[in-house]
Short mmCIF file of C-alpha atoms in Angstrom, two decimals:
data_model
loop_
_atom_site.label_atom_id
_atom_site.label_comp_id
_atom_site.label_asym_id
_atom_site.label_seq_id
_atom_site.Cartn_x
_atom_site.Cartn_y
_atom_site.Cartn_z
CA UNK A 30 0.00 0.00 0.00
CA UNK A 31 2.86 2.41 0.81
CA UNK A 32 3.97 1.51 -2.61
CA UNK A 33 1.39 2.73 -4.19
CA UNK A 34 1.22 6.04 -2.53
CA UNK A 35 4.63 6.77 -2.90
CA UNK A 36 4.43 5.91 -6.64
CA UNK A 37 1.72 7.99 -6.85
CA UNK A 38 2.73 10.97 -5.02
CA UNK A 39 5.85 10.77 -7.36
CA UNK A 40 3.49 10.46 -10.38
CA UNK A 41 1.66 13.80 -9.12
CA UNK A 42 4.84 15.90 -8.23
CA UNK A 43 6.17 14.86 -12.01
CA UNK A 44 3.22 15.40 -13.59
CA UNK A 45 3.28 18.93 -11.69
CA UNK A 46 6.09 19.94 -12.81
CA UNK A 47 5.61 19.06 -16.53
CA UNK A 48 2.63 20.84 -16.05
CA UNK A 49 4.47 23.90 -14.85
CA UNK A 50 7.33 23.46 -17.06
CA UNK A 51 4.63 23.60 -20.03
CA UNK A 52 2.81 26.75 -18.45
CA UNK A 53 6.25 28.60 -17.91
CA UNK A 54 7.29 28.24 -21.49
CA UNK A 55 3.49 29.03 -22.31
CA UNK A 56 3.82 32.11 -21.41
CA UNK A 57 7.79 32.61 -22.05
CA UNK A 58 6.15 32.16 -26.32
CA UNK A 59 3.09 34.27 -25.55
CA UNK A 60 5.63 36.82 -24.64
CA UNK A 61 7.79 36.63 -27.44
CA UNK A 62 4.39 36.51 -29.61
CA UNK A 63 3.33 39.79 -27.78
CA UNK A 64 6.49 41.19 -28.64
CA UNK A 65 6.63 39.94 -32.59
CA UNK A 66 2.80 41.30 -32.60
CA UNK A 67 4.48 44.80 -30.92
CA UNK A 68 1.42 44.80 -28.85
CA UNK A 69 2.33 47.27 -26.92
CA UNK A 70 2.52 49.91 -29.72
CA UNK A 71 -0.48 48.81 -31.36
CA UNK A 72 -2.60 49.10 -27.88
CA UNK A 73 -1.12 52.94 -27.43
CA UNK A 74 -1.46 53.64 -31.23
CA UNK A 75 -4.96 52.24 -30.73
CA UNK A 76 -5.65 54.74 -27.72
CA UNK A 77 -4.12 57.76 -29.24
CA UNK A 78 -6.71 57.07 -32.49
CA UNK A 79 -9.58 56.88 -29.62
CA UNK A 80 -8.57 59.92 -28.02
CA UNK A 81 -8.55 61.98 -31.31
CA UNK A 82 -11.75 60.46 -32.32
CA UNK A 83 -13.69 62.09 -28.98
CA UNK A 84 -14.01 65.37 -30.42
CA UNK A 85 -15.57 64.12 -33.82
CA UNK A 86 -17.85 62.29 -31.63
CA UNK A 87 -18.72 65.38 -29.20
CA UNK A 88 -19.25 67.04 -32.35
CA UNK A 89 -21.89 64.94 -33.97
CA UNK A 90 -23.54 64.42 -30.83
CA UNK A 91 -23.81 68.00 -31.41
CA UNK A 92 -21.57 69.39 -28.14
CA UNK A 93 -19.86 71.98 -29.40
CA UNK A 94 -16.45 73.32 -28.62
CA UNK A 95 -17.12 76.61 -27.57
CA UNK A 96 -20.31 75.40 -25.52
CA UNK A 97 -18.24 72.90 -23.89
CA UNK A 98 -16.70 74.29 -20.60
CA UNK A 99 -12.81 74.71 -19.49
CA UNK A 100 -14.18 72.73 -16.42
CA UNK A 101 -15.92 70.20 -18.68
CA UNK A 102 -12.81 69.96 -20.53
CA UNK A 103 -10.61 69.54 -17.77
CA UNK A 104 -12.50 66.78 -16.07
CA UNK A 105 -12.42 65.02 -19.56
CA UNK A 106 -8.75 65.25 -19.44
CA UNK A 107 -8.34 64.00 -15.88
CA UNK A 108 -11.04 60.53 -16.90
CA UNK A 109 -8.66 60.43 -20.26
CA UNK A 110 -5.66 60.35 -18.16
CA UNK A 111 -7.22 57.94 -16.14
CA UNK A 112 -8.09 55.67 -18.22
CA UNK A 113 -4.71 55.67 -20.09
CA UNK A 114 -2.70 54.77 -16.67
CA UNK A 115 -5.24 52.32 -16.07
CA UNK A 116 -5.08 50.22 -19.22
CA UNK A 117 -1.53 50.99 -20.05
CA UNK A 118 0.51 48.08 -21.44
CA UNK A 119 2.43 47.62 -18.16
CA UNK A 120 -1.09 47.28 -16.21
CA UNK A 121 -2.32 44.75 -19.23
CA UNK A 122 0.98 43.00 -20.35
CA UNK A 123 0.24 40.38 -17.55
CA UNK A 124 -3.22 39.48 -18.80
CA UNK A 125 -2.47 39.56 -22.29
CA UNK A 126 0.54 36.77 -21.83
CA UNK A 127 -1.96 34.78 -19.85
CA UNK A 128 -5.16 35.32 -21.93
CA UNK A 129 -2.27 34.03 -24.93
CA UNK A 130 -0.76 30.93 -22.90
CA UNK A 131 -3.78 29.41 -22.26
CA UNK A 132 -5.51 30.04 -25.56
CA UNK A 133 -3.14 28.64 -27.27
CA UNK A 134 -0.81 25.25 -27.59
CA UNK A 135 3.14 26.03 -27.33
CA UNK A 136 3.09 24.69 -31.34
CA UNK A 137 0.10 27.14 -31.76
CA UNK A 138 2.26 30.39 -30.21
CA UNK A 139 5.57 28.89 -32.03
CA UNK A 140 3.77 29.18 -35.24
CA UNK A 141 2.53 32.61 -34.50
CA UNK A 142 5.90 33.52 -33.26
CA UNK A 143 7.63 32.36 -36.78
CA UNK A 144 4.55 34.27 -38.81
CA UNK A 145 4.84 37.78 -37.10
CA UNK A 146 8.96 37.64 -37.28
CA UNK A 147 8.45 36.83 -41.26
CA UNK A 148 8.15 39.61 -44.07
CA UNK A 149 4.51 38.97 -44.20
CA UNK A 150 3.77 39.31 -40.78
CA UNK A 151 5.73 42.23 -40.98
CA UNK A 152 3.73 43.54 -43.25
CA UNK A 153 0.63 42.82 -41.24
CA UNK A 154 1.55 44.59 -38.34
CA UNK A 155 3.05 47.82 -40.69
CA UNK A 156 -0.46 48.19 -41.99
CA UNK A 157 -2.85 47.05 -39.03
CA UNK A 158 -2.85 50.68 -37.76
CA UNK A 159 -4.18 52.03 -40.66
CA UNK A 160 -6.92 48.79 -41.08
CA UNK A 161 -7.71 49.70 -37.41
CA UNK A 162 -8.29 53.40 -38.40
CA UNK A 163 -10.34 52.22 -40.87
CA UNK A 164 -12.12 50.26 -39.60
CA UNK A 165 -12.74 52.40 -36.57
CA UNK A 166 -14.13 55.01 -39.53
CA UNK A 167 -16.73 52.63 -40.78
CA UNK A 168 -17.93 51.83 -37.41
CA UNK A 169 -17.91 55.10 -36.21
CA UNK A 170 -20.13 55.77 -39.92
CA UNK A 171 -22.04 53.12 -39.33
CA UNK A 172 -23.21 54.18 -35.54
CA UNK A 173 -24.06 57.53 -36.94
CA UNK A 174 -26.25 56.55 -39.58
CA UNK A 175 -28.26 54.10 -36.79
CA UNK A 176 -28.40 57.31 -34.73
CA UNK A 177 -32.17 58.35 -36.49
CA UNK A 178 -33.52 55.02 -36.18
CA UNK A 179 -32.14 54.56 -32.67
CA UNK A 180 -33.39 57.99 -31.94
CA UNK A 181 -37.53 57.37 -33.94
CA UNK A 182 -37.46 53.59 -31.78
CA UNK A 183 -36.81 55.39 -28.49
CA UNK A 184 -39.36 57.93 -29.61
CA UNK A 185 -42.15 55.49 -30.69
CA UNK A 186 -41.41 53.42 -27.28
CA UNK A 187 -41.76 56.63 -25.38
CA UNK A 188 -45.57 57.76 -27.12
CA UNK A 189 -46.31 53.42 -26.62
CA UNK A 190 -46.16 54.28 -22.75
CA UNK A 191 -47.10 57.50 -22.77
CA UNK A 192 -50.85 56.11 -25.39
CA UNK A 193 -50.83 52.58 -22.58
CA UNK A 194 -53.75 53.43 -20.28
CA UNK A 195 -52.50 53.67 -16.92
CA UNK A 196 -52.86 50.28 -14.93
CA UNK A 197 -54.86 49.89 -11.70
CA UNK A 198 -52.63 48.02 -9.32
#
């Protein structure tokens, strides 16, 4: 009986370490994948685009500069600021390595490795800003167009309660 625990507390403690041994190189590959990807550009390119896209929106939503007060302003600044330390890469390197590591297999993240470090993955990361500007455009395009027909289903919900005869509860 001893045996057999001992052999299978050795079994466990081996297994264990495999285990670790696999989740330490893991994330050692999502790393160097996070790297080949330059994540950390493409997250800070991504917030700069945001962050000159807020007074386009203000503007369609119809705030205008001049109405919109150095106070206003200021505490828009501060919750921008805010939001940048907050979801800097140092704060989300961490999660991004794990969210990697255990999405995908250590072949998975080698392959991804080798495909960013080629020419064409190169390429793909050269021209993702731009794709994400544009695509950021159409969405942004898109939103405004549903504006009316958000704003005339609101409106048609609003006279449905306002024509429903009140209840007697």
């Amino acid at each position: 009986m001893r045996r057999i625990v001992a052999v299978t507390i050795v079994f466990v403690f081996a297994w264990l370490t495999v285990a670790n041994a696999n989740e330490t190189q893991n994330r050692a590959l999502a790393e160097e994948l996070l790297d080949a990807m330059e994540m950390q550009e493409t997250i800070e390119k991504s917030f700069e685009m945001v962050k000159e896209m807020i007074p386009a929106q203000m503007k369609a939503m119809g705030v205008s500069e001049e109405a919109t007060s150095d106070e206003d302003k200021e505490a828009a600044q501060k919750m921008t600021d805010l939001i940048m330390k907050e979801v800097s890469w140092d704060n989300l390197k961490d999660d991004y390595i794990t969210i990697y590591a255990e999405t995908f297999t250590e072949e998975e993240l080698r392959g991804l490795v080798a495909f960013y470090k080629s020419h064409v993955g190169r390429k793909f990361i050269e021209k993702q800003p731009e794709l994400m500007k544009r695509s950021m455009q159409i969405s942004q395009m898109k939103m405004m167009e549903l504006m009316p027909k958000i704003q005339a289903l609101t409106q048609e919900m609003e006279d449905q309660e306002t024509a429903r005869p009140e209840s007697d509860e």
